[in-house]
Short mmCIF file of C-alpha atoms in Angstrom, two decimals:
data_model
loop_
_atom_site.label_atom_id
_atom_site.label_comp_id
_atom_site.label_asym_id
_atom_site.label_seq_id
_atom_site.Cartn_x
_atom_site.Cartn_y
_atom_site.Cartn_z
CA MET K 1 -17.62 47.72 -38.26
CA GLN K 2 -16.73 45.85 -35.45
CA ILE K 3 -19.49 47.19 -33.34
CA LEU K 4 -21.85 46.94 -35.74
CA ALA K 5 -21.06 43.85 -36.32
CA ASN K 6 -21.24 42.89 -32.34
CA MET K 7 -24.76 44.78 -32.21
CA ASN K 8 -27.10 42.66 -30.27
CA SER K 9 -28.62 40.33 -33.12
CA LYS K 10 -32.38 40.06 -32.50
CA ALA K 11 -32.86 44.11 -32.56
CA ILE K 12 -31.39 43.87 -36.28
CA PHE K 13 -34.04 40.76 -36.47
CA PHE K 14 -37.19 43.30 -36.46
CA PHE K 15 -36.44 44.66 -40.44
CA LEU K 16 -37.64 41.60 -40.83
CA LEU K 17 -40.75 40.86 -39.97
CA ILE K 18 -42.93 43.61 -39.59
CA THR K 19 -46.08 42.86 -38.45
CA ALA K 20 -47.89 42.71 -41.38
CA GLY K 21 -46.59 46.79 -41.59
CA CYS K 22 -46.72 47.42 -44.61
CA CYS K 23 -47.63 47.35 -48.19
CA TYR K 24 -47.12 44.59 -50.95
CA ARG K 25 -45.62 43.33 -54.44
CA GLY K 26 -44.98 39.93 -55.77
CA TYR K 27 -41.92 38.17 -56.27
CA ALA K 28 -41.59 35.32 -58.69
CA GLN K 29 -41.62 31.85 -57.09
CA GLU K 30 -38.07 30.74 -58.83
CA ASP K 31 -35.97 34.03 -57.71
CA TRP K 32 -36.38 32.80 -53.62
CA ALA K 33 -33.92 30.59 -52.02
CA LEU K 34 -34.21 28.65 -49.04
CA LYS K 35 -32.25 30.10 -45.78
CA THR K 36 -33.81 27.36 -42.58
CA ASN K 37 -36.25 25.44 -42.82
CA LYS K 38 -36.97 24.79 -39.00
CA ASP K 39 -39.77 23.15 -36.10
CA GLY K 40 -41.84 23.61 -39.63
CA ILE K 41 -41.24 26.91 -40.83
CA ALA K 42 -38.88 27.68 -43.63
CA VAL K 43 -38.44 31.22 -44.20
CA TYR K 44 -36.33 32.37 -47.75
CA THR K 45 -34.82 35.57 -48.63
CA ARG K 46 -34.48 36.64 -52.74
CA SER K 47 -31.70 40.14 -54.26
CA LEU K 48 -34.25 42.39 -55.30
CA PRO K 49 -32.53 44.95 -58.26
CA ASP K 50 -33.83 48.17 -56.85
CA SER K 51 -32.50 47.33 -52.99
CA LYS K 52 -29.84 46.24 -51.75
CA PHE K 53 -31.69 45.01 -49.09
CA LYS K 54 -33.18 41.62 -49.27
CA ALA K 55 -36.81 40.56 -49.47
CA VAL K 56 -38.04 37.87 -46.84
CA LYS K 57 -40.85 35.17 -47.01
CA VAL K 58 -42.18 32.87 -44.63
CA GLU K 59 -43.97 30.19 -45.26
CA CYS K 60 -45.94 27.52 -41.91
CA THR K 61 -48.82 25.45 -41.23
CA PHE K 62 -50.30 26.58 -37.37
CA ALA K 63 -52.69 24.39 -35.94
CA ALA K 64 -55.37 27.48 -35.59
CA SER K 65 -58.51 28.82 -37.53
CA LEU K 66 -58.09 32.23 -39.79
CA SER K 67 -59.88 33.66 -36.95
CA GLN K 68 -56.71 33.49 -34.42
CA LEU K 69 -54.35 34.59 -36.59
CA VAL K 70 -56.68 37.17 -37.85
CA ALA K 71 -57.34 38.97 -34.29
CA VAL K 72 -53.31 37.92 -33.28
CA ILE K 73 -52.10 40.17 -36.29
CA LEU K 74 -54.88 43.13 -35.43
CA ASP K 75 -53.95 42.71 -31.64
CA VAL K 76 -51.25 45.24 -31.91
CA ASN K 77 -50.61 46.38 -28.52
CA THR K 78 -49.35 42.49 -28.00
CA GLY K 79 -46.88 43.43 -30.35
CA ASP K 80 -44.05 43.26 -28.84
CA GLN K 81 -45.08 40.40 -26.76
CA TRP K 82 -44.34 38.14 -30.31
CA VAL K 83 -41.81 40.14 -32.62
CA TYR K 84 -38.53 40.33 -31.78
CA SER K 85 -37.02 43.62 -30.23
CA THR K 86 -40.57 45.90 -30.18
CA LYS K 87 -40.21 48.13 -27.50
CA SER K 88 -43.61 49.49 -28.30
CA SER K 89 -47.06 49.17 -30.59
CA VAL K 90 -49.82 50.79 -29.56
CA LEU K 91 -53.07 50.85 -31.38
CA LEU K 92 -53.40 54.48 -33.22
CA ARG K 93 -57.35 54.65 -34.89
CA GLU K 94 -59.51 52.15 -35.82
CA VAL K 95 -61.30 52.52 -38.65
CA SER K 96 -63.68 49.87 -38.43
CA ALA K 97 -63.07 46.14 -37.22
CA SER K 98 -60.71 44.91 -40.00
CA GLU K 99 -58.60 48.35 -40.43
CA LEU K 100 -56.80 50.17 -37.71
CA PHE K 101 -53.45 52.36 -38.12
CA TYR K 102 -50.84 51.59 -35.99
CA TYR K 103 -47.53 52.76 -34.51
CA SER K 104 -44.62 50.62 -33.29
CA GLU K 105 -41.52 51.52 -31.99
CA VAL K 106 -38.05 49.08 -32.26
CA SER K 107 -35.32 48.94 -29.58
CA VAL K 108 -31.53 48.50 -31.35
CA PRO K 109 -28.47 48.67 -30.10
CA TRP K 110 -26.56 51.36 -29.66
CA PRO K 111 -24.64 52.93 -32.11
CA ALA K 112 -27.56 53.15 -34.66
CA SER K 113 -31.27 55.13 -33.47
CA ASN K 114 -34.34 52.94 -32.39
CA ARG K 115 -37.32 52.70 -35.93
CA ASP K 116 -40.26 53.67 -35.35
CA PHE K 117 -43.47 53.03 -38.21
CA ILE K 118 -46.93 53.43 -38.48
CA ALA K 119 -49.23 51.07 -40.75
CA HIS K 120 -52.64 50.80 -42.08
CA LEU K 121 -53.51 48.13 -41.33
CA LYS K 122 -56.56 46.59 -43.86
CA VAL K 123 -58.09 42.66 -43.92
CA VAL K 124 -59.76 41.01 -46.97
CA GLN K 125 -61.39 37.95 -47.78
CA ASP K 126 -61.61 36.19 -50.84
CA ALA K 127 -66.09 34.43 -50.03
CA HIS K 128 -65.34 31.49 -52.89
CA THR K 129 -61.79 31.25 -51.57
CA LYS K 130 -61.75 31.74 -48.13
CA VAL K 131 -58.13 32.72 -48.36
CA VAL K 132 -57.79 35.97 -46.18
CA THR K 133 -54.86 38.54 -47.51
CA VAL K 134 -53.89 41.50 -44.00
CA TYR K 135 -52.37 44.13 -46.32
CA GLY K 136 -50.42 47.69 -44.18
CA PRO K 137 -49.79 50.05 -46.19
CA THR K 138 -46.75 52.60 -44.16
CA VAL K 139 -47.38 55.71 -43.58
CA PRO K 140 -44.55 57.27 -42.74
CA ASP K 141 -46.09 61.26 -41.48
CA TYR K 142 -49.24 60.10 -40.36
CA VAL K 143 -47.62 61.00 -36.07
CA PRO K 144 -45.17 63.28 -36.99
CA VAL K 145 -41.04 61.82 -36.38
CA LYS K 146 -39.77 61.58 -32.81
CA LYS K 147 -36.38 62.73 -31.79
CA ASP K 148 -32.94 60.25 -32.09
CA VAL K 149 -35.90 57.61 -33.78
CA VAL K 150 -34.90 56.94 -37.33
CA ARG K 151 -38.29 56.78 -38.41
CA ILE K 152 -38.98 53.89 -41.59
CA LEU K 153 -39.81 55.41 -44.76
CA GLN K 154 -39.98 52.50 -47.21
CA SER K 155 -41.59 49.14 -46.28
CA GLU K 156 -43.68 46.69 -48.72
CA GLY K 157 -45.72 43.34 -47.28
CA ARG K 158 -48.33 41.10 -46.82
CA TRP K 159 -50.48 38.13 -44.96
CA VAL K 160 -51.83 35.43 -47.09
CA ILE K 161 -53.52 32.97 -44.47
CA SER K 162 -54.98 29.87 -46.19
CA PRO K 163 -57.32 26.89 -44.43
CA ILE K 164 -56.69 23.91 -45.09
CA GLY K 165 -58.15 21.50 -42.41
CA PRO K 166 -60.78 21.80 -39.65
CA ASN K 167 -58.59 24.70 -37.61
CA ARG K 168 -55.54 24.31 -39.22
CA ILE K 169 -54.13 27.06 -41.63
CA LYS K 170 -51.71 27.56 -44.12
CA VAL K 171 -49.12 30.97 -43.80
CA GLU K 172 -46.94 33.14 -46.46
CA TYR K 173 -45.70 36.32 -45.39
CA THR K 174 -43.84 38.61 -47.46
CA LEU K 175 -41.70 40.92 -47.34
CA ARG K 176 -39.06 43.89 -48.12
CA VAL K 177 -37.82 46.65 -45.98
CA ASP K 178 -35.73 49.07 -45.56
CA PRO K 179 -34.88 50.41 -42.42
CA GLY K 180 -33.43 53.40 -43.15
CA GLY K 181 -29.91 55.24 -40.65
CA ASN K 182 -26.50 53.62 -41.33
CA ILE K 183 -26.87 49.95 -40.32
CA PRO K 184 -24.68 48.35 -43.05
CA ALA K 185 -26.87 46.34 -45.80
CA TRP K 186 -24.83 43.64 -44.93
CA LEU K 187 -25.74 42.98 -41.31
CA ILE K 188 -29.20 42.94 -42.32
CA ASN K 189 -29.11 40.21 -44.89
CA MET K 190 -26.82 38.57 -42.41
CA PHE K 191 -30.30 38.33 -39.98
CA ALA K 192 -32.67 37.58 -42.94
CA ALA K 193 -33.11 34.34 -42.09
CA LYS K 194 -33.02 33.63 -37.49
CA GLY K 195 -34.89 36.94 -36.97
CA PRO K 196 -38.60 35.67 -38.91
CA LEU K 197 -37.50 31.77 -38.32
CA GLU K 198 -37.91 33.15 -34.04
CA SER K 199 -41.15 35.47 -34.49
CA PHE K 200 -43.03 33.26 -36.37
CA ARG K 201 -42.08 31.02 -33.70
CA ASN K 202 -43.60 33.23 -30.80
CA LEU K 203 -46.33 33.49 -33.25
CA ARG K 204 -47.02 29.82 -33.10
CA THR K 205 -47.00 29.31 -28.88
CA HIS K 206 -49.12 33.27 -28.53
CA LEU K 207 -51.74 31.64 -31.35
CA GLN K 208 -52.92 29.08 -28.00
CA LYS K 209 -52.81 31.94 -25.76
CA PRO K 210 -56.61 32.20 -24.13
CA GLY K 211 -57.44 35.48 -25.19
CA TYR K 212 -57.54 33.11 -28.84
CA SER K 213 -59.55 30.38 -28.27
CA ASN K 214 -62.40 29.18 -29.83
CA LEU K 215 -62.57 33.00 -30.93
CA HIS K 216 -64.59 33.97 -33.98
CA LEU K 217 -64.12 37.84 -35.12
CA PRO K 218 -67.38 38.00 -37.01
CA PHE K 219 -66.01 39.35 -40.71
CA ILE K 220 -64.15 36.70 -41.76
CA THR K 221 -65.76 33.17 -42.49
CA ASP K 222 -63.37 30.22 -41.03
#
């Protein structure tokens, strides 16, 4: 138990923020408990009746357009630049400009095994409100399981991105995930706030990179 408790917390953080790699189930607003609110990033957790792992919600605002954030989410090959502990993130298939499949492996310190997942991302925008929702159900059997890597089988979440002013957006990200294997739930839940906070800090910086500046996606109305 002591060895697990001393594991690099950055690796544990990943399980609490997979870049949209999942589908969503709604949770009652009153059930969320605020765990931290720093640098304009609020992180909430919620116990679930059917899981020993807590769900996580992140709320924040970014100085960016809808297109910028959607572009970052869909630029899956750069996920290792801002999502904690990502060893690799690789595009598998581009169905269209707004839909793709990708694979990601997560580095986890000994004695736990690395984790991996496959996600099917799809972007949908409400024509009236302009609110963008990014769905991405995991597809566990899309590629063969690797030796000594634990496949994440159960994961649900979504991005909801709302325009709130010129070049300003509100983001809500909700996630529940079971990392599988023998990592104890108490250890995952211990870091439920820290991981998302650091990842969204990184995301805020990543959004400002030149490749995303003044970017407009043809399937998004900013």
